Coordinates of C-alpha atoms and ligand atoms in Angstrom, one line a residue:
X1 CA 0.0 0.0 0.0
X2 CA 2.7 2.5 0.9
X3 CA 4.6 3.7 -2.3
X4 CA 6.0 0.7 -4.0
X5 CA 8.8 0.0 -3.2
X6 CA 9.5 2.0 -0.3
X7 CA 11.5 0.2 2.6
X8 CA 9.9 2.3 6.0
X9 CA 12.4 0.1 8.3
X10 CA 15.2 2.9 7.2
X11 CA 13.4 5.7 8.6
X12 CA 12.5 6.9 12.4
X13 CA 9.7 6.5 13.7
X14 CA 8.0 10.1 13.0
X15 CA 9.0 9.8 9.5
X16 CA 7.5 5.8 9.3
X17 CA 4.2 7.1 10.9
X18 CA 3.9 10.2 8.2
X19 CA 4.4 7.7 5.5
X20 CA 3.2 4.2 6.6
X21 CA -0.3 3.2 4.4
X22 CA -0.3 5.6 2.2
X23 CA -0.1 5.0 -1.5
X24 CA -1.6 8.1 -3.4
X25 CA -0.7 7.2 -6.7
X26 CA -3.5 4.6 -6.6
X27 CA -6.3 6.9 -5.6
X28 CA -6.2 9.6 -8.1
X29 CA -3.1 11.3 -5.7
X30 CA -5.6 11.5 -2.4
X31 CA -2.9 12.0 0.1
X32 CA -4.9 9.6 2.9
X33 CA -6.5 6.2 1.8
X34 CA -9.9 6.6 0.8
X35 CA -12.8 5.1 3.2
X36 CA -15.0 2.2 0.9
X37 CA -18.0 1.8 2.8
X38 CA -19.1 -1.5 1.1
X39 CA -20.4 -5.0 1.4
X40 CA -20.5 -6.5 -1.4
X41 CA -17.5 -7.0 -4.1
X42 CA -19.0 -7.0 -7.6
X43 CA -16.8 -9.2 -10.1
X44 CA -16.8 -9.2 -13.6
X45 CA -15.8 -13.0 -13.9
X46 CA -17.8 -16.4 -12.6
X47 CA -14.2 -17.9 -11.6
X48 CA -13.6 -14.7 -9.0
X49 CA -16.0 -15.4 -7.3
X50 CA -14.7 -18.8 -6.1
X51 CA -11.6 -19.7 -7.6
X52 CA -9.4 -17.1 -7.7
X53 CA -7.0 -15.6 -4.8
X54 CA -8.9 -12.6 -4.5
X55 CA -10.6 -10.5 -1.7
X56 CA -14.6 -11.4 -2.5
X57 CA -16.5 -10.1 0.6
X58 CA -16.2 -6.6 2.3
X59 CA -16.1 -8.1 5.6
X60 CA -12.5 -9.3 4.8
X61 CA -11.5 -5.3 4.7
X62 CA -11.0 -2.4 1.8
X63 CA -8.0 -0.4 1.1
X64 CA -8.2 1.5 4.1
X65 CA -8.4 -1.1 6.9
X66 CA -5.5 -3.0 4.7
X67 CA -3.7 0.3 5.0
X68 CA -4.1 0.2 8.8
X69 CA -2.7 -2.9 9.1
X70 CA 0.1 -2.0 6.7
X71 CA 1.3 0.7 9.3
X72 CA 1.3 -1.1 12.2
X73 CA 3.6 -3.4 10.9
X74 CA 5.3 -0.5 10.3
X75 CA 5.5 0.8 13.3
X76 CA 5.8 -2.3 15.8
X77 CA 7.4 -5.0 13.3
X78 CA 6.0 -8.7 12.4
X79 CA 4.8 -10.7 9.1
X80 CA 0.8 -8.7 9.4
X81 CA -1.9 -7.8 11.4
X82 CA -5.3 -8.8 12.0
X83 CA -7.5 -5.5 12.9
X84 CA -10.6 -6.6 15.8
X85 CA -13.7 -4.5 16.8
X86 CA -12.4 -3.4 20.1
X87 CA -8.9 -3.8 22.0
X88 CA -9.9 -6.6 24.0
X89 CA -11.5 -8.3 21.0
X90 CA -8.0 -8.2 19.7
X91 CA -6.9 -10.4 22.7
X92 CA -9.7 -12.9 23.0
X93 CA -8.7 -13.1 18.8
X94 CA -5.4 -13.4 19.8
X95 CA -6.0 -16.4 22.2
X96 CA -8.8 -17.9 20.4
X97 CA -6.3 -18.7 17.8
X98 CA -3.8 -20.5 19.7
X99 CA -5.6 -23.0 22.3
X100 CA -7.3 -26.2 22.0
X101 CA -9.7 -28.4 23.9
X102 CA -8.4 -29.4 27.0
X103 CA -5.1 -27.5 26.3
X104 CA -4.2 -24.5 28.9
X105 CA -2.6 -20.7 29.0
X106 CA -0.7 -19.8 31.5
X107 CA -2.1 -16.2 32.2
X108 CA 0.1 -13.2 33.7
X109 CA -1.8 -12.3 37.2
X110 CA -1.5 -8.4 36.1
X111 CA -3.6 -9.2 33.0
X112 CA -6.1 -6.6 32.1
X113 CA -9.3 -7.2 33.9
X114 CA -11.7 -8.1 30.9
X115 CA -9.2 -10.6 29.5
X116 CA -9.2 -12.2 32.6
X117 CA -12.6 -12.7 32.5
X118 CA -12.9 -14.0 29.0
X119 CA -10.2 -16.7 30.4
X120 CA -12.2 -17.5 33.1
X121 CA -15.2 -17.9 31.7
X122 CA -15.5 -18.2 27.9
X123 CA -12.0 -20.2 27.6
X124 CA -13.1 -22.5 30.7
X125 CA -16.7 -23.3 29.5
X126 CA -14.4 -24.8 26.1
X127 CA -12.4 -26.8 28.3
X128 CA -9.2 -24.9 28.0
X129 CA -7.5 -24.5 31.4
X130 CA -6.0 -21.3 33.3
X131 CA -3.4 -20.9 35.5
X132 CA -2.0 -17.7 36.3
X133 CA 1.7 -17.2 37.2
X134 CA 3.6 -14.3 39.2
X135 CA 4.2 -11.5 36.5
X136 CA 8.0 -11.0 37.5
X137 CA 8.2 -14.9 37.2
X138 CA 10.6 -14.7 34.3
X139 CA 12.2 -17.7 32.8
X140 CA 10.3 -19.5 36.1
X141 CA 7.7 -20.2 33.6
X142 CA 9.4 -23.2 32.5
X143 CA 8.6 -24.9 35.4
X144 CA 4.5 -24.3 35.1
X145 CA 4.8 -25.3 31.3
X146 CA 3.2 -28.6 31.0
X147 CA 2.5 -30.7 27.8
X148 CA -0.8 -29.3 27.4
X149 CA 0.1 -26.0 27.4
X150 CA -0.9 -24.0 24.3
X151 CA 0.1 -20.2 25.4
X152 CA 1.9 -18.2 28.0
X153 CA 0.2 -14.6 28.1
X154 CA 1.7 -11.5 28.8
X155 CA 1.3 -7.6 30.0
X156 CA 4.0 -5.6 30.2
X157 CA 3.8 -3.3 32.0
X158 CA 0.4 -4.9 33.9
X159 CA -2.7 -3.3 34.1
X160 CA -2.9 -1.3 37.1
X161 CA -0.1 -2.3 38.9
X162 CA 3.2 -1.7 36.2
X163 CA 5.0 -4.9 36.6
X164 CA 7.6 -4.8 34.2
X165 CA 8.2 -8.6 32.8
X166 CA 11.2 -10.3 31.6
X167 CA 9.9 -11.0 27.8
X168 CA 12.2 -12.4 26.3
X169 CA 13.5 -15.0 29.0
X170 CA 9.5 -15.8 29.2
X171 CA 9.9 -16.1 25.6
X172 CA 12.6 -18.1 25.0
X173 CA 11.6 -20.9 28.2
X174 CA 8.1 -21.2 25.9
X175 CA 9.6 -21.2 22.6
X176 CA 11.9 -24.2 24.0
X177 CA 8.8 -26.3 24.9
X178 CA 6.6 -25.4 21.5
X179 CA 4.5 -23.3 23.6
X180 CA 3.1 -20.0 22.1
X181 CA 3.3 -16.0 24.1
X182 CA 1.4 -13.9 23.3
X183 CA 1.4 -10.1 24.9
X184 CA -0.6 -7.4 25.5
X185 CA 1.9 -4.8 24.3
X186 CA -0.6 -1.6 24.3
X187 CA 1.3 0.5 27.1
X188 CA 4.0 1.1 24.7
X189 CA 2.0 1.6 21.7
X190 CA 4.4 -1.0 19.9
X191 CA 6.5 2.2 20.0
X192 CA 8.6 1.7 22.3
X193 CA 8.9 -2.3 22.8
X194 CA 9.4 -4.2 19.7
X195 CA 8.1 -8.0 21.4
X196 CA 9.0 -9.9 18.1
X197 CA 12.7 -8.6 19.0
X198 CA 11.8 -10.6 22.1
X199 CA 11.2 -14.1 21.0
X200 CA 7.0 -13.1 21.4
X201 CA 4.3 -15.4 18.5
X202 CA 1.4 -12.9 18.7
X203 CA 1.4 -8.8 19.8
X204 CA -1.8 -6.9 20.9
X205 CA -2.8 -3.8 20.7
X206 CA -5.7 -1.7 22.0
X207 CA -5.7 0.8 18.9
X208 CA -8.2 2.4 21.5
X209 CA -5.7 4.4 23.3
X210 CA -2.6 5.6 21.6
X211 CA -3.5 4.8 17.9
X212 CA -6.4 6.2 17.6
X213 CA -5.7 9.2 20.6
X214 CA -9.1 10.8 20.6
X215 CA -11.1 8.4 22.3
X216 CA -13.4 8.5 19.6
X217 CA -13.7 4.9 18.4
X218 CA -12.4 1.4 19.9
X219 CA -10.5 -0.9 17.2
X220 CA -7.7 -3.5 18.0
X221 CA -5.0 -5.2 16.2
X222 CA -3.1 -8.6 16.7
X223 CA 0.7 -8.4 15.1
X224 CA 1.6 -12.1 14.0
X225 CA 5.7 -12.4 14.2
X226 CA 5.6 -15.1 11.3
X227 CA 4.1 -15.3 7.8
X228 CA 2.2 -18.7 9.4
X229 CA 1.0 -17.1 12.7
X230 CA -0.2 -14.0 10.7
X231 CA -2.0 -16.6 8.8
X232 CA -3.3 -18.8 12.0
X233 CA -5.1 -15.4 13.3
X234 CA -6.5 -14.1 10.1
X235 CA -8.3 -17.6 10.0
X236 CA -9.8 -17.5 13.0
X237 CA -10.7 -13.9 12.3
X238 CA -12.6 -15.2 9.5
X239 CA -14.3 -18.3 11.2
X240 CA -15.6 -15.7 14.0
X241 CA -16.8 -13.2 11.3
X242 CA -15.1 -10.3 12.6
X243 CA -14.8 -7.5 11.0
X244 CA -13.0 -3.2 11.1
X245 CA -15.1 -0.6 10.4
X246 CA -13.7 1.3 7.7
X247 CA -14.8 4.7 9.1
X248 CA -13.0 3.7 12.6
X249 CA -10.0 2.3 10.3
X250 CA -9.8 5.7 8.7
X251 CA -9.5 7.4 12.1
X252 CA -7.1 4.8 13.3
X253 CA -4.6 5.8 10.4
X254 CA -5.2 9.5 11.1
X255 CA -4.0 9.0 14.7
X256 CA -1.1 7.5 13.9
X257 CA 0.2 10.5 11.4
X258 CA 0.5 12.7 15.0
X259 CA 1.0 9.4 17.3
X260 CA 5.0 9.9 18.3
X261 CA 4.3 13.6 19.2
X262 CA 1.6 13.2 21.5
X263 CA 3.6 9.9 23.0
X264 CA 6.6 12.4 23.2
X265 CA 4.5 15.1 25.4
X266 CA 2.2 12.5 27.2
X267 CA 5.7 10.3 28.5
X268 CA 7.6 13.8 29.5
X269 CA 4.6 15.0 31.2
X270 CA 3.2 11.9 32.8
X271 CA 6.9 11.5 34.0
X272 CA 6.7 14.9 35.6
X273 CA 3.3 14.6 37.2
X274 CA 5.1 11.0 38.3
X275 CA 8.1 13.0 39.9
X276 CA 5.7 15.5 41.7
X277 CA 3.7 12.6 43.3
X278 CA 6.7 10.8 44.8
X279 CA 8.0 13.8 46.7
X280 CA 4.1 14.6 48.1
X281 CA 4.1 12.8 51.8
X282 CA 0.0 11.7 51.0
X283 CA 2.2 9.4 48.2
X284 CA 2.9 5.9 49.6
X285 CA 4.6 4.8 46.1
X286 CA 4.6 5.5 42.7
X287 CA 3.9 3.0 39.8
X288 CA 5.4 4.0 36.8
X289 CA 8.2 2.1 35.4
X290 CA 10.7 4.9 34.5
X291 CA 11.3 6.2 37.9
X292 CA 14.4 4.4 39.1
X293 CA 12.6 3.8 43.1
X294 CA 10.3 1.0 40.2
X295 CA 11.0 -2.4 41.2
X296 CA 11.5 -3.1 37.8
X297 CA 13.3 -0.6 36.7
X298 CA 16.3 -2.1 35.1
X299 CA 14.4 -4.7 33.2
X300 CA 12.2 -1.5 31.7
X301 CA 15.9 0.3 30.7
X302 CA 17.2 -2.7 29.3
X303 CA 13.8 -3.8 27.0
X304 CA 12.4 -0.2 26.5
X305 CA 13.1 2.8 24.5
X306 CA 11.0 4.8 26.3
X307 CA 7.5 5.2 28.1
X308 CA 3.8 6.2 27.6
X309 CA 1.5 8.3 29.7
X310 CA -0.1 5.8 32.0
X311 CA 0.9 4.7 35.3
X312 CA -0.5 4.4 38.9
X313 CA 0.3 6.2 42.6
X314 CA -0.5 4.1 45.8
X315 CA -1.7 6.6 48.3
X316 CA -1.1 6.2 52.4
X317 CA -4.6 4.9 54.0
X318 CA -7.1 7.5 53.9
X319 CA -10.9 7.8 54.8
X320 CA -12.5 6.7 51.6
X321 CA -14.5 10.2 52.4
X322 CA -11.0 12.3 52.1
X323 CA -10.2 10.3 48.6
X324 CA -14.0 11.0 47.2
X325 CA -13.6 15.1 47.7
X326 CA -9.9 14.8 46.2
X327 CA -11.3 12.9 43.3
X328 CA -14.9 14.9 42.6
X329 CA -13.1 18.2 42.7
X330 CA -10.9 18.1 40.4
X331 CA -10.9 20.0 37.8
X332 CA -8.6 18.4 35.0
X333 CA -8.1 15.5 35.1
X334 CA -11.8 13.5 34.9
X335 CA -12.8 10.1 36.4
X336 CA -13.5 7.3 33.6
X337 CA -11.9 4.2 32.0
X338 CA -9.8 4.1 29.4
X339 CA -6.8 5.9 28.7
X340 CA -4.0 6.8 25.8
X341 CA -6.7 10.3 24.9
X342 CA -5.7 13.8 24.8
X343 CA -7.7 14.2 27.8
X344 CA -6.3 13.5 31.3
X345 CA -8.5 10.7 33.4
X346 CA -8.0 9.1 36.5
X347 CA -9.7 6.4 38.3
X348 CA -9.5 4.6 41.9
X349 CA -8.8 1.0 40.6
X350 CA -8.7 -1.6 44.2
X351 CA -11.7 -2.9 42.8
X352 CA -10.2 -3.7 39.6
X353 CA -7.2 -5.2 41.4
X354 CA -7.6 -9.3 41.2
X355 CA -4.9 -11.7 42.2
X356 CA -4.6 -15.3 42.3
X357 CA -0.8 -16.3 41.6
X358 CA 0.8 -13.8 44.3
X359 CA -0.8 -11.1 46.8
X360 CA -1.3 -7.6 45.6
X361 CA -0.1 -5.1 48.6
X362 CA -2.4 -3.1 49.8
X363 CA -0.9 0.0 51.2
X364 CA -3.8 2.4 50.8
X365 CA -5.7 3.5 47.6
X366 CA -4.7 2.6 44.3
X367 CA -5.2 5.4 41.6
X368 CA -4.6 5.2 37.5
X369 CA -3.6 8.4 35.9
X370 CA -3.7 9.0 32.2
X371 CA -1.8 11.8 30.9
X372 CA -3.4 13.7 28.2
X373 CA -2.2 16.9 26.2
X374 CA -2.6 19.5 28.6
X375 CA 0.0 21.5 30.6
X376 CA 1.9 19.0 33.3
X377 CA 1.9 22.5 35.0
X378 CA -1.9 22.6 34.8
X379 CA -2.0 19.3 36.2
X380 CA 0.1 19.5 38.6
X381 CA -1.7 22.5 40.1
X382 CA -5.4 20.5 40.0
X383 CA -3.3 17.7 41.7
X384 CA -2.1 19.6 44.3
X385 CA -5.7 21.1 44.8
X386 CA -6.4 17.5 45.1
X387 CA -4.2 16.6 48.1
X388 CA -5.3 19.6 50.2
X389 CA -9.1 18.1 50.0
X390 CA -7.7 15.1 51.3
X391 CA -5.9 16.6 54.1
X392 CA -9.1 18.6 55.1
Ligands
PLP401 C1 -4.0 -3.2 28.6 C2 -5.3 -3.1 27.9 N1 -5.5 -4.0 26.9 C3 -6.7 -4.1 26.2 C4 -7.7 -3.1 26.5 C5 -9.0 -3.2 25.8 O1 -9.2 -2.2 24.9 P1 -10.6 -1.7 24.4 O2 -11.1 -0.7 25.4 O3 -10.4 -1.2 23.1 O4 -11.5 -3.0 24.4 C6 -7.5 -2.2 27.5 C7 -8.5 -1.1 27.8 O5 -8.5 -0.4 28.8 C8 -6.3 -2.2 28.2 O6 -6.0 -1.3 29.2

């Protein structure tokens, strides 16, 4: 799709993310790739239509989801990917494709709460066990592989709680014992962790956040390392007659022309905002893998090249009273899921907190902040608004 011929790998990232699924000499010179709101595809030939290597149905995607998936290849690396309605249809894709009856995953206990869910109920009811393991486990895994194990699952950094996993030592235990990983890779936007680098089969991402930017739309994508994984996706992607909206597709692509600068300002000023926290006394600790006081940050410096906008504070115990005046009256930064937006949210998350392999700590109050495009010194200041509430 991109101008033919044109190798993207040479480039930085800002100049792959300007170029990437864009092929204007095919659409009468339109600089973006044109939305094709269709069903049906009407061919001139009775073999087309079932003998023939071609695209026959809508559902399968036009030029502009194709383009989509063109650029995220070119922005996180692999042999294609497979676009999904939402970001956690993207994972339940993802693992749909890789187990079998009475097979198991071995699940990362800092998994993102809805995928949990799906394991524990959807993959159960089909007979497919799951275990969950200690996220910092790291090549531990080995010993919780057993012979019907079909996938090890991972989140780096978890939801909620930022631990920062050893990928490619969990990668290379699996690999050794034919066992697929497959990881939720949406923190870092595939920006700034290349998993097939790693030794990871499958990458997802919640185009939800980042990509798209405006929290206008969901969409997700799974990144296949190999030609024959891309392959093992898109079939079951097919069999479950998903299926990207080419409208959402369009504004998927148009996030990702201004995706490194917002990354660029979100990461400096979520770092800030991070900074600020750990010298206020209300702060037990802060979350967020770049701040060397991270249990995990070495592993983060060596794998990374750099953070996002999301992370989590742990406050001292408070009257849950104190914590509902800091929260209501702020100004800024708004309570509501999601994240990866141009607007700043934060939510109380205990409730979202579940553990099975290992105990989550509980020192007080667990908040999620998501950086969006506005002043760190804006935010700082509503923050700070924040904590007197919850002295008072
Ligand atoms: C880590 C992670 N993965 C997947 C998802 C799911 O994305 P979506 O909201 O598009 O379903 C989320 C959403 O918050 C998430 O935080």
């Amino acid at each position: 799709m991109s101008k033919a011929g044109r190798d993207l790998s040479k480039y930085r990232m800002e100049t792959r993310l300007a170029l990437a699924g864009r092929d204007p000499a095919r659409f009468d010179g339109a600089v973006n790739t044109p939305i094709h709101r269709t069903t049906t595809i009407v061919l001139p030939e009775v073999a087309d239509l079932y003998d023939r290597p071609i695209k026959t149905y809508g559902l399968e995607g036009m030029a502009v989801q194709e383009a989509l998936c063109e650029a995220l290849v070119a922005v996180e690396g692999g042999a294609g990917a497979v676009l999904a309605p939402s970001g956690l249809g993207a994972c339940t894709l993802a693992l749909l494709s890789v187990v079998e009856a009475a097979g198991e995953v071995l699940v990362t206990d800092s998994v993102y709460g809805p995928t949990r869910r799906f394991c524990d109920t959807l993959l159960k009811r089909l007979g497919v066990g799951v275990r969950y393991y200690d996220p910092r486990v790291g090549g531990g895994i080995a010993e919780l592989i057993g012979a019907n194990t079909n996938a090890v699952l991972l989140e780096s950094p978890g939801s909620l709680t930022f631990e920062v996993q050893d990928t490619p030592a969990i990668a290379a235990a699996a690999r050794a014992r034919g066992v697929a990983t497959i990881i939720d890779n949406t923190w870092s936007a595939g920006v700034h962790f290349k998993p097939f680098a790693h030794g990871i089969d499958l990458s997802v991402q919640a185009l939800t956040k980042y990509q798209l930017g405006h929290a206008d739309a969901f969409m997700g994508a799974v990144l296949a390392a190999t030609p024959e994984g891309y392959a093992r996706v898109r079939a079951c992607y097919k069999q479950l007659g998903l299926g990207a909206a080419p409208d959402d597709a369009f504004l998927v692509l148009r996030g990702l022309r201004t995706m490194a600068l917002r990354l660029q300002h979100q990461a400096s000023a979520a770092l800030e905002i991070a900074r600020f926290l750990e010298g206020r006394a209300e702060v037990a600790r802060v979350l967020h893998p770049a701040l060397p006081s991270h249990p995990d940050h070495k592993l983060w410096q060596r794998d990374f090249t750099g953070a996002s906008g999301v992370f989590a504070v742990v406050l001292k115990p408070v009257t849950q009273a104190r914590l509902t005046a800091m929260l209501e009256g702020l100004d800024l930064f708004a309570m509501g899921f999601s994240w990866g937006g141009y607007e700043s949210l934060i939510v109380p998350c205990d409730k979202g907190v579940v553990r099975t392999a290992i105990p989550w700590l509980k020192e007080g109050p667990l908040l999620r902040l998501s950086v969006g495009l506005e002043h760190p010194a804006d935010l700082i200041a509503d923050l700070k608004a924040g904590f007197s509430r919850l002295a008072n």
